[in-house]
Every structure is written in structure tokens, then in C-alpha cells.
């Protein structure tokens, strides 16, 4: 299967242009959509998930026109929104059952098996009788993925699923996704570079509604190879460096500021060339070093 | 810190739009009430000014009650808000003290609440000076009139409610709980008000009412126009103690709350704490996710629909507010079951239709609140809990989602109606009534209530589908309903124009649902089609996806419409809507005549404008009536073929006849002996003038034959005439023509007259000096005594009745004929009744007694028969001989609730008297009383009737009342009389307090019911007490002897008074003047009551106060020096503490305060002045006093 997004644009009534002429091609496997908050990730994902209209452009899933044949898309869609709530007085099992019915699992016995399997998969089986109102953030997130998997979807869209998860949960969650993604398209949006680095076979970086990079993570690293320089310094010194260099990122590391800068040429003055991380790619792209 | 928190709260609130919204709501309500003639809140009416202290007082008091919700919304949230925004953790860790925090928040909100509710006063003030206001109803500006309600209600009520809501809001911390507590309090309040009908429990309940409303009405219930306009309701006595009691209670409550409020983040939670699950071990599970095929076929869709419906249904009926509001309603209904359909304290049997009236009347508000609220909530449910992004992305069409919600709401409605039926049955069981008519419950609720609820649901769904904000939706729904109700009640009242309206209808045991069913179904169908269209539009606009903006959804709707969605349902519904609307219009406006209320006013006014000049045109008088009336109850038709003999009793000859028919009626045939020419034919007015070919000379008579047909074609806009019905027809001589200009058809309301450009009506009846009118009785100006004969035919299974004696009865085809003939002259006042009757026959001496009743209504027949016999006996012995050989009581459906006396024929509504549950020991026997009153009319009304002037009803209504009193006293004893007179006193005093024009002495009363009935009872009973029953009856019988069956001039009240005065000793002549010719009120009081024991004797020393005033027509009082003989009485108590009189004697009072010493043989318990309340006294409680010092 292949999802092909062409020239997709969207401007909200308040004038914010959320998507600017987006072009992406996504194949089976885990696709990472990387971008800062407000980059347009969620807008893009909601559009694919049939929840939002586009102003122009097209989205095709093989031959299926996603923007027009919403009902057919929904039949093969699993969607985990960035934020969602639950009926507070309903248990996980009941709500999963509820959503399974809505998705068309009207045969009681097979539905029950499905619900139990999903609860097991997401490690919620023991807590299945508890009201969702009392779930922790991580448990709720796991519930979210459980519901997205109902009915063997061909395309799964998960919007910032790892936010609020602790490291163990996050790992487990990503493993589950990568397992599933062997035969289906999984689009994962995140602003955490690590999520993408480990699992995704394809990725894109978007910012301010535009695709700034599309390709394999390794490809991305190749692009910046040899151009990332690192230096430790005091806080006072960092200001000056900001003026003189193309700073990619700064962060505290063991009490000092670790600064990464972009340079095609050799840098002196305490800078040393460093092996690029995906994070460097991300910040370079976001900050407009790579055009 | 207190100051900072207080000011913060103030500033915060002043920035919130809600604060101003609440202010404007209250302001506008009062503004409209004072500015508009059509809106009335509280007391202003007739002569009471819109800005009278009393009007402002009552309006503020009432608005405070309805403002409970607003108060709850303001006072319930301050602490809750901190918790909701999770600000409490920050707040509680600052150095603020608990008292500073709570007091700051409370008083800040309290000041805002005061500001909001002060809108009531500003609204009234502005309304009264706003350009264009009718200044006739505005008095002088009185600052105290505004200050007093501010101090008496606004400050204390907001404080009390404020503490309650503040505490509850702080403890429950739940938005809904805050609103629900308002509903609960409101319900409790309604329960108190409903139980206040019994006048004896007034004082206690007045204290219990936290709003002070009952205390206020208790204090002001007998206030006259003058007092209402000039006196400020004093914050003393009952009202003061009520305020004090509730302020104390709220302070205690506030203190308890303060002590128990924990100033920490985790505590204070009354609800169950959420259990946060601990994170468990992560283990990789090996269970594979099974492959499953998702179904898309119709069977599966149905399953999904039914599943969703149940899911939504459960979510509503399990919600706490739903349960709370429903229970409130049920509880309120049950609280009413103790005092059902009470008349003079006597209950009626709780038959199903009465219970149904009660259920729907009182529960409707709850139903509408629940349905509008939850219909909205269901639409917003997924968005509200933010699960919409998940459910919206599911492959299930909108139609399934939304029709399931609709289905769930309909199921909720049916569920509520089932609860209603169960409640009704329980109410019947509480009253020991076990004749449950489940079918009537079901039919009535499904026919009347359910369709309306469905329409509300469809509309609410539509509105909520259109808007982007739930609260906006709720607001629009409320505004829509208020507007719909207010506007529908005004100028254009066509049911086709106001969403959900259909003709009102009522169930009758005799006539069932009658002819009402069909039109109601048509209207319901019509509105249902519109409802479906709205629903479909809402469906196309449904909120799916993340873009909720109206514009985007509207775009989507257009796309959907183009794609063919709704292209089947909407056009079909629209076609049916138009077709059914057209069909209804054809029925209401083509087959029947529809006129808006304004048009009717215009027609009424035109009658007077066009034809009043003919008032004095001499006309002949009807001397004989012979009617053939063929009634077709199943078709609701009748044909009249009748002959009048009319006689010229004037001194001049008459050249033309003036005839009146009901509006829009024409003769189908008219033959006047000697021939005639039509001069004027005004069908709209039903007013015709015919020129006689040969003038009718003085003393001559002529025959006039005519034919008329009445019948219902299709159905009219309002439920339609209830006179000719399937079972229980009741029509009278109003269907036949009357002669001459008819003053009774003139417009009476002065405001309407002013609008129509007519002068004010100074008199509601002709002035007593108008001797021209002495030639007429007030029953009509076109006849004296007439000969009467009637042949009535009806369906084979019905009996038809008209005055007279049955001469012959026969069958012809499938019709039944009855020929009645009266053997003695009667007034031109007769009726026709027909129904499937059971007949009870009895006899008293030579008089046949017959009661025609509906099967199943046997409860009170014995009492009625007894009432007839006892009244015949009393009147024959004391007044004169009964003129007929028969008395008949005939039941008619409860479309009207009265009994009326025609010659030997008494139609009697099934709603009064046939289903009374009389406990003979303690209750006033209503069936007996009403029967006795009506039989009394055979003398007072049918032997003698007053002239067409002021005061005449005294000789008819007051005397029928006196007759019933005397017969009742003989039958049930004087203790029943006391109870009855207590009600009469209360109703008289309330009646005069509600007078809209002017109160007159009974001898001049202008057909004012509270005077000729209630004051009549009091006056004649007191007179009987003073001059004795024998003397009074002697006056009555001599009066009858001189005036009964005599031709004009007819007697006026002063004629009758002459006979009374003749029987009154000189010393009591002034009493007669006080009773009949003045409005005299006493304020009698026992100041001191002491007693000493002397041997076997007790000496009672009393200091008694007697104040006497004369009142003018609006209640201005003039003090008089008493010169009266008034009862002084002493009671003794038996072992159970029940008082009985041991001494009662009339003493002369001529000073404001007098001392008396009385010796009695038994231990006195209570003593005082006028203990039996024979004199009219606004404060009866202080007449006697307990003797404490023994």
C-alpha cells in the first residue's frame, strides 16, 4: 500500500496556514513525522484521518481518494488522536467494546475475543474493569492504542502517542507499533527525535506547514555528516557565539553549555567536529541551516 | 488579605459577561412587567399601580424565587472555581487564613449577587418612566417602595441562599450539583406553596417558607386597592420573624460549614475519591490480536443503532441530575396527593383524569427541563468528554449516531411517562382509590404529552446541531421556548404558526377524548413533519470531525446535499408538511372562521359602535317559545325549527324587528306573520333588522317562525365548541335569536375599551336608579314570563332533556323523540341536554326527583337526592310552594365546571359534585351544598328575579346561598356552618383584595361574585343571627308573595330590603344598614382574658377591643365609633383539649375598649369577642384569647 499526498494545503478561518503544499509518499512501515509544536503535524494527520477538509491538493491511498471517500477510509483506519477523553464512568473493557461495536464488530463472541486480546496486548487486561476516569496518563494512552488497533486497520495514524509515557511504556509501545507496521502503514507524529531514530524506516520533518525533509533517517544523517561542530562553554560565552555562528542547538550538559553549530568549513576556537545525531538533523532543518 | 481577596472576587466577577447577562435578564423582566400592559408579575392589576409598593414587593419576591438558579450560579462557584482550575493548591499554600479566603470569596460574590438582583428595582423604575408607558397605571414615585423589598428580600434571601449554595458548591465541587441544588430547593418550595391551600395551616407554613413569599401573602392577602397602592409591606410581625428565623438558620449553617471546611487541597471532598491505579509491571503478552471482519450490512447497522440507543439511554437515566430532577418532580406530585381537587376543604375522588391534569400540569416543567437539557447534552456528549476524535473516525454514518440519540431521548421520554403513570397510581392508592384506568393514562399521555415532547426533542437537536457552543445552544432553546409561549399567547394565536402548538383538549368521563383527537393528531403530524425537516438539516450539519465552525459545516452540508443526502426524506417531509398545513388551514380558516384576538376585540367594539344607538328602539317581547330541535350528537349538529309569539308591550307601534344571532350565523328560513323586508343583515355581528310589512300595534302579537342549523364543519383552530358533543350535549337559548340591542354583548374590560376608542364603563350593571331597566330582569331584555314547549330528538341511545314535563316519548327510525311542555310560565331561559344517561328516580311528597348521570358517577347521588328533598322541604315551609312537580339534575361534561338552574332542570357539571369524597363528620358536603343552592334558585331566580340593575343578584345568588346555608345547618349542624363561613370570609376578603374596579355594598353589587356569593353568605347569616331565622324567613315569604311571577316592573334590591327592615326591630336597623348598604369591617380583639375561681363558679374578666370602619370602593377606611351588639363567648376544654362554647351572649359595644365580667360554671379555657366570626374581620385570630392564669 502506498499513501500519496500531493500539493495539500489548508488555511484555517483565523488565517493560520497550517499546511503549505505538502507532498509526501508513504509506504508500508513506520513513518515518522517530526516537527515542533504547531508545525502542522496534527493538521496533516487529521486530514488523513478524515476529520478535516483540505483546501486543495489530494490524498490517495493506492486508488482510494481519501479526501472524498471518507467512509471507505474509515473502514480501514486506526486513529489515535493527540488528545482524547473518555466517558469517565465507563470501564476500559466497556469502552473498548463500545468502540468495537461502532467500528462494525457486531458479532458478540468474536468481538469479545478481540477486546480481550487488545487489552492483553496493551497490558490493560488486569485493569479492564476499572473506570477510565481513574486511569493514569500512560494507561489511557495504551487504551488509545488498543482502540486504534480494532478491526485490523490498513492505515494507522498515531498523533504524538509517546507524550506522557514513561521510558518503559514508551519502548513497549514503539515495539508494538513496529511489529504491526510490517504489513500496514503506520504514521507516527512526534516532536521527540528518539522515537523516530530507532524505529522508522521513513521520516519527514515539517515545520510551519511545510515539508523540510523527507527520506530515510540514515539519508538524513548523511546530509549533515561533517558539518556539525560541538563546543562546551560557560553561559556567559554562549551569547557571543550566537552572534558569530549558525547555532543549531544549545543544551546544558554537566553544568556547562554544550553548543552545536553548523559549518561547512573547519571551525577553530575549541569547536570539534562531532558525529551527527538525528537531533542535529532535526534542529538544522528546523532552524533553516539546510536549504 | 480579606480585602484583597474580596476585591479580587469583585473585579473578577465584574469582568465576566455572565454577571451582566444575569443583571439584564432580571432588569428586563421587571422592565417589561412595569412597562408592558401584557406582562404582569406579582400584584399590579386593575387599579393597583405598576409601581405601587405592593406590586414591587410581590414582583421582587416572586422574581427572587425564580432567581434561585441565578443565585445558585453566582454563589455556588467561587470555591469550586479554584478547584476546577486547580488553583486551590496554589491558594491554600499562600499565607491566607481560612476565614479570609472564605469570607473574601463569599462577600465578593454576595455583593455581585446584590448588584445583579438590584436589576429588579432599576427595571421597575425605568419601566415606570419610560416614554410611552400607560401613565394611568403609574403612581407617584415612592423611594420606600423600592427600599423595603431590597431590605426584606434581596439582602436576606441572597444571604441565606448564598450561604447554602456557597457551602454546597464548595463541598460538592461539581457544576451540575450546583445547578441541581437550585432545582431541588425550588421544588421543595413548590411543595410548600401547594400545601398552603388549607387556610388553617397558613401561619406555620408561612414561617417555613425561606423566601418569605408565604409570609408576605399571609400579611397582605386582604389588602385593598388603596392599601396596595399606598402602604409599604412592613417588615414586622410574621414577615419579620420569618426573616429572623431563616437568617439564624443560615448563620448556623454557615458556621457549621466554616468549621468543617478544611483548608487543604485534598480534603473537603464529599464525593468518592477517584482511585488512581498504580502502575503495574509491564509484561509482554503473547495473545495475538485475532483477525476479525467488520460488518457493514443492514442487520449489523441495526445492531449498532440499537446498541448506541441503549448506550445513550443508559447514560441519561443513570446521570445523577436526571435522577435528582425526576425524583424532585415525583416527590412534588406525591406531596400534592393529600389535598386533591379541594373545594371548601372537601376533596374529590382522585379519578384518573384529575390525576392526569395534576401530573401533566405540574410535571410538564420538569419534563421540559430534562428533555431540553439532555437532548442538548446527548448531541454534545462525545465532544464534551473529548472522545469525538476517536468516534468521529469510525466508519459509521452520522445518521446512525444521531438517530440513535434521538431514539434514546424518545425512550427517555417514554420512561418518564411510565414513571408518571406509576406516580399517578400511587397517588390514587394513597387516597384509597383503586379504580385504575391504565388505558386512559396511556391514551392521554400518548395523545397529549408525548407528541409535544418529541417535538421539543427534534427542535432541541436541531438548535444544538446548528450552534458551536453548548451553552449558546441551551440559551437559544430557552429563549425560543419563552418566546414561543409569550408570543403564542398574544396577538396571533393560530396554532399553525407556533412550533408544537395544537388545540388544547380535555378528557371527560362522559365524552372521553371526544372530538378533540382528530385535530390534535393533524396538528401533531404537521409539526412532526417540520420537526423531521429540522432534524434532517441538523443531521446534515452534524459536528463530525475537528472543524466545528458553522461556515465549514455549512459548506459540508451543501456538499452532502449535492451528493444526495436527505434528498429522499426532506422533500417528502416538506410535501407532507405543506399538505397537512394546507389541510389544517382549510379546516381552521375556510370551513371555520379564524380570527385573531385583536379582530375579535374589534368586532365586539363595533357592535357597540354601530348599534348602540338602537338601544332604546322599542321592540316586542317574546311571549311564547315552541322549539323543535333535532340533535345529531355523532355529527355534532343540530337543526332548530322554532316559533316565537312576540307581543308589542309598548305604547307605540313597532315597524321593524331587531334580531341577534351568534356571530356569523344566519337564518336558514324566517317567516314573520304579515311579511317583512330585510333592512340590515350584518352576518359578522349576527345582527339583523327586518321591516315589518304591517307595523305591530301596541298590545298586538305576531308569530315568527325560523329555522337555524348549527354544526361543526372540520375543526377550528382552538379545540372548538364543547356544546354539541358525542355524549353530553349542553346548549341553551343562546342559540336562538334574541330581540333588540343587547347590552350584554358590549366590551367590558376598560383597557380594551380604551384601545378600541370606547368610553370607560362606569357601571358593570345599570345603575339602580335607571327605572327604565326595571322593566327587564337581568336574565334578558326581550321577554317576561313565557309559555314554553319543546320537542327534542336525538340518537336512539341518548336521552334528551329540556325544561317542562315529558308529554310523550317515541322512536322513529333510529332516533328518539321527547316532547316537553311547561305548565306554568317561566323566564326565557332554557336549555337542551342529551347523553347516554343512567337515571335515578325518587320522590318527595308530590314532587318527582330525577337524576340523570354518567354510569360510574354514583358516589354522591344520595347526597344530591337528600339535598333536593331537604331544600324542597325548607323552602316550601319557609318561603312559598314549589312551582313545579319535578326536580331534575342532569350531568354534563366537565368542559365547564358549574351547576346552573333552569326551570325544573339543573345541569350539573361532572367536574363538581359527582366525584366528591365527602367525609360527613368533618367535610362540607359539596354535592349537598351545590344541589341545595341550585334548588334554592327555583325560588330565588325562577319565582322572582331582580331588575336589570345593580344589586339584583342579591335577591338571586345571595338568597340561594342563604337557602343552602339554612338547609345545610339543619342537616349538618352549626359546626359545619362555622367551617363553611370561615371559607366564605376568606374568599370574600381575598375577593375584595383582588377587585379590579370598585367594591360596592351588597345592595348595589354589580354581579360581583365575591359579594353576592361570599359576602351574601356572611351578611344573611349575620342578619339571621340578629333578627332570627323566623323573622328573616317571614320577610322572604312576604317578598315572594308580593313579587313572585309578577310582570314588570321587577323588584330591585331596595324593595327586598324594605321587607327585611320591616321585620327588623328599631335597635337593629343600623345593623341592616351596615350589612347591606355599607362596606363595614370590624377589627375585634381580646386584649386581656383572666379568670378566677370562686367556689364552683369561675369569674372571667375580659378586656375587649372593638374597632369599626367603613370602607369606600377602593379600600380607604373611615373610623366609626361602634354602637353594636356583638357576641361575647367563653369556651371550656374537654379532656382531649377540644373547646366547646359554654357562654355566648350579645353585649353592647360603644367604646374602643370595654371590660366585661362573666360568671361561668365550668373551667374556662378561652374567651373573647365574636368567637364565631359572624362579623367581617380581617384578623380573626385575635378575637379570642387563651385563659392562662388558672
mmCIF file of N, CA and C in Angstrom, chain B residues 649-696:
data_model
loop_
_atom_site.group_PDB
_atom_site.id
_atom_site.type_symbol
_atom_site.label_atom_id
_atom_site.label_comp_id
_atom_site.label_asym_id
_atom_site.label_seq_id
_atom_site.Cartn_x
_atom_site.Cartn_y
_atom_site.Cartn_z
ATOM 1 N N UNK B 649 -95.516 45.249 23.833
ATOM 2 C CA UNK B 649 -95.989 45.699 25.136
ATOM 3 C C UNK B 649 -95.751 47.197 25.315
ATOM 4 N N UNK B 650 -95.347 47.859 24.229
ATOM 5 C CA UNK B 650 -95.099 49.296 24.304
ATOM 6 C C UNK B 650 -96.383 50.067 23.991
ATOM 7 N N UNK B 651 -96.266 51.368 24.112
ATOM 8 C CA UNK B 651 -97.435 52.190 23.821
ATOM 9 C C UNK B 651 -97.421 52.678 22.375
ATOM 10 N N UNK B 652 -96.297 52.443 21.683
ATOM 11 C CA UNK B 652 -96.245 52.854 20.280
ATOM 12 C C UNK B 652 -96.180 51.609 19.408
ATOM 13 N N UNK B 653 -96.498 51.774 18.135
ATOM 14 C CA UNK B 653 -96.428 50.606 17.255
ATOM 15 C C UNK B 653 -94.972 50.402 16.815
ATOM 16 N N UNK B 654 -94.698 49.159 16.405
ATOM 17 C CA UNK B 654 -93.325 48.787 16.058
ATOM 18 C C UNK B 654 -93.286 48.462 14.579
ATOM 19 N N UNK B 655 -92.335 49.107 13.863
ATOM 20 C CA UNK B 655 -92.326 48.844 12.434
ATOM 21 C C UNK B 655 -91.190 47.921 11.997
ATOM 22 N N UNK B 656 -90.164 47.740 12.853
ATOM 23 C CA UNK B 656 -89.136 46.777 12.445
ATOM 24 C C UNK B 656 -88.616 45.971 13.635
ATOM 25 N N UNK B 657 -88.145 44.770 13.292
ATOM 26 C CA UNK B 657 -87.630 43.861 14.317
ATOM 27 C C UNK B 657 -86.106 43.877 14.282
ATOM 28 N N UNK B 658 -85.495 43.897 15.480
ATOM 29 C CA UNK B 658 -84.040 43.784 15.584
ATOM 30 C C UNK B 658 -83.738 42.411 16.155
ATOM 31 N N UNK B 659 -82.995 41.600 15.427
ATOM 32 C CA UNK B 659 -82.716 40.244 15.901
ATOM 33 C C UNK B 659 -81.217 40.003 16.015
ATOM 34 N N UNK B 660 -80.833 39.326 17.073
ATOM 35 C CA UNK B 660 -79.430 38.939 17.283
ATOM 36 C C UNK B 660 -79.286 37.432 17.164
ATOM 37 N N UNK B 661 -78.251 37.012 16.462
ATOM 38 C CA UNK B 661 -77.874 35.589 16.441
ATOM 39 C C UNK B 661 -76.407 35.516 16.853
ATOM 40 N N UNK B 662 -75.925 34.328 17.132
ATOM 41 C CA UNK B 662 -74.483 34.240 17.375
ATOM 42 C C UNK B 662 -73.715 34.734 16.149
ATOM 43 N N UNK B 663 -72.509 35.231 16.380
ATOM 44 C CA UNK B 663 -71.671 35.759 15.327
ATOM 45 C C UNK B 663 -71.585 34.778 14.146
ATOM 46 N N UNK B 664 -71.645 35.287 12.943
ATOM 47 C CA UNK B 664 -71.534 34.526 11.698
ATOM 48 C C UNK B 664 -72.704 33.588 11.415
ATOM 49 N N UNK B 665 -73.793 33.725 12.127
ATOM 50 C CA UNK B 665 -74.966 32.852 11.907
ATOM 51 C C UNK B 665 -76.028 33.581 11.096
ATOM 52 N N UNK B 666 -76.733 32.823 10.259
ATOM 53 C CA UNK B 666 -77.884 33.374 9.545
ATOM 54 C C UNK B 666 -79.065 32.415 9.690
ATOM 55 N N UNK B 667 -80.255 32.971 9.525
ATOM 56 C CA UNK B 667 -81.434 32.098 9.497
ATOM 57 C C UNK B 667 -81.411 31.305 8.211
ATOM 58 N N UNK B 668 -81.749 30.009 8.307
ATOM 59 C CA UNK B 668 -81.905 29.318 7.039
ATOM 60 C C UNK B 668 -83.331 29.520 6.523
ATOM 61 N N UNK B 669 -84.209 29.914 7.408
ATOM 62 C CA UNK B 669 -85.566 30.224 6.982
ATOM 63 C C UNK B 669 -86.173 31.155 8.017
ATOM 64 N N UNK B 670 -86.913 32.124 7.578
ATOM 65 C CA UNK B 670 -87.550 33.037 8.519
ATOM 66 C C UNK B 670 -88.903 33.453 7.954
ATOM 67 N N UNK B 671 -89.925 33.227 8.764
ATOM 68 C CA UNK B 671 -91.273 33.619 8.343
ATOM 69 C C UNK B 671 -91.870 34.480 9.434
ATOM 70 N N UNK B 672 -92.256 35.699 9.093
ATOM 71 C CA UNK B 672 -92.892 36.561 10.087
ATOM 72 C C UNK B 672 -94.298 36.847 9.584
ATOM 73 N N UNK B 673 -95.237 36.606 10.452
ATOM 74 C CA UNK B 673 -96.625 36.785 10.041
ATOM 75 C C UNK B 673 -96.810 38.191 9.481
ATOM 76 N N UNK B 674 -97.415 38.308 8.325
ATOM 77 C CA UNK B 674 -97.650 39.612 7.718
ATOM 78 C C UNK B 674 -96.544 40.006 6.761
ATOM 79 N N UNK B 675 -95.440 39.282 6.785
ATOM 80 C CA UNK B 675 -94.369 39.546 5.850
ATOM 81 C C UNK B 675 -93.392 40.595 6.334
ATOM 82 N N UNK B 676 -92.224 40.615 5.705
ATOM 83 C CA UNK B 676 -91.196 41.556 6.148
ATOM 84 C C UNK B 676 -90.223 41.820 5.018
ATOM 85 N N UNK B 677 -89.410 42.852 5.209
ATOM 86 C CA UNK B 677 -88.324 43.159 4.279
ATOM 87 C C UNK B 677 -87.035 43.264 5.077
ATOM 88 N N UNK B 678 -85.990 42.690 4.542
ATOM 89 C CA UNK B 678 -84.716 42.772 5.254
ATOM 90 C C UNK B 678 -84.115 44.156 5.065
ATOM 91 N N UNK B 679 -83.769 44.821 6.152
ATOM 92 C CA UNK B 679 -83.206 46.162 6.086
ATOM 93 C C UNK B 679 -81.701 46.120 6.303
ATOM 94 N N UNK B 680 -81.294 45.303 7.267
ATOM 95 C CA UNK B 680 -79.869 45.210 7.585
ATOM 96 C C UNK B 680 -79.527 43.761 7.897
ATOM 97 N N UNK B 681 -78.430 43.332 7.346
ATOM 98 C CA UNK B 681 -78.034 41.956 7.594
ATOM 99 C C UNK B 681 -76.522 41.944 7.818
ATOM 100 N N UNK B 682 -76.133 41.986 9.057
ATOM 101 C CA UNK B 682 -74.711 42.026 9.424
ATOM 102 C C UNK B 682 -74.328 40.654 9.966
ATOM 103 N N UNK B 683 -73.868 39.799 9.059
ATOM 104 C CA UNK B 683 -73.631 38.392 9.441
ATOM 105 C C UNK B 683 -72.506 38.289 10.461
ATOM 106 N N UNK B 684 -71.468 39.081 10.266
ATOM 107 C CA UNK B 684 -70.317 39.023 11.173
ATOM 108 C C UNK B 684 -70.754 39.251 12.623
ATOM 109 N N UNK B 685 -71.657 40.221 12.803
ATOM 110 C CA UNK B 685 -72.150 40.505 14.142
ATOM 111 C C UNK B 685 -73.339 39.629 14.500
ATOM 112 N N UNK B 686 -73.918 38.961 13.509
ATOM 113 C CA UNK B 686 -75.166 38.233 13.740
ATOM 114 C C UNK B 686 -76.288 39.204 14.083
ATOM 115 N N UNK B 687 -76.303 40.337 13.417
ATOM 116 C CA UNK B 687 -77.239 41.413 13.754
ATOM 117 C C UNK B 687 -78.115 41.714 12.547
ATOM 118 N N UNK B 688 -79.437 41.614 12.729
ATOM 119 C CA UNK B 688 -80.356 41.737 11.593
ATOM 120 C C UNK B 688 -81.498 42.691 11.920
ATOM 121 N N UNK B 689 -81.897 43.490 10.940
ATOM 122 C CA UNK B 689 -83.082 44.341 11.107
ATOM 123 C C UNK B 689 -84.063 44.028 9.968
ATOM 124 N N UNK B 690 -85.293 43.734 10.360
ATOM 125 C CA UNK B 690 -86.331 43.420 9.374
ATOM 126 C C UNK B 690 -87.476 44.410 9.513
ATOM 127 N N UNK B 691 -87.873 44.985 8.403
ATOM 128 C CA UNK B 691 -89.008 45.905 8.441
ATOM 129 C C UNK B 691 -90.286 45.106 8.224
ATOM 130 N N UNK B 692 -91.211 45.284 9.165
ATOM 131 C CA UNK B 692 -92.470 44.547 9.063
ATOM 132 C C UNK B 692 -93.343 45.193 7.989
ATOM 133 N N UNK B 693 -93.973 44.349 7.212
ATOM 134 C CA UNK B 693 -94.874 44.902 6.194
ATOM 135 C C UNK B 693 -96.040 45.640 6.850
ATOM 136 N N UNK B 694 -96.435 45.089 7.992
ATOM 137 C CA UNK B 694 -97.549 45.704 8.711
ATOM 138 C C UNK B 694 -97.070 45.985 10.125
ATOM 139 N N UNK B 695 -96.969 47.264 10.529
ATOM 140 C CA UNK B 695 -96.466 47.549 11.882
ATOM 141 C C UNK B 695 -97.260 46.803 12.953
ATOM 142 N N UNK B 696 -96.540 46.444 14.029
ATOM 143 C CA UNK B 696 -97.165 45.709 15.129
ATOM 144 C C UNK B 696 -97.721 46.731 16.113
#
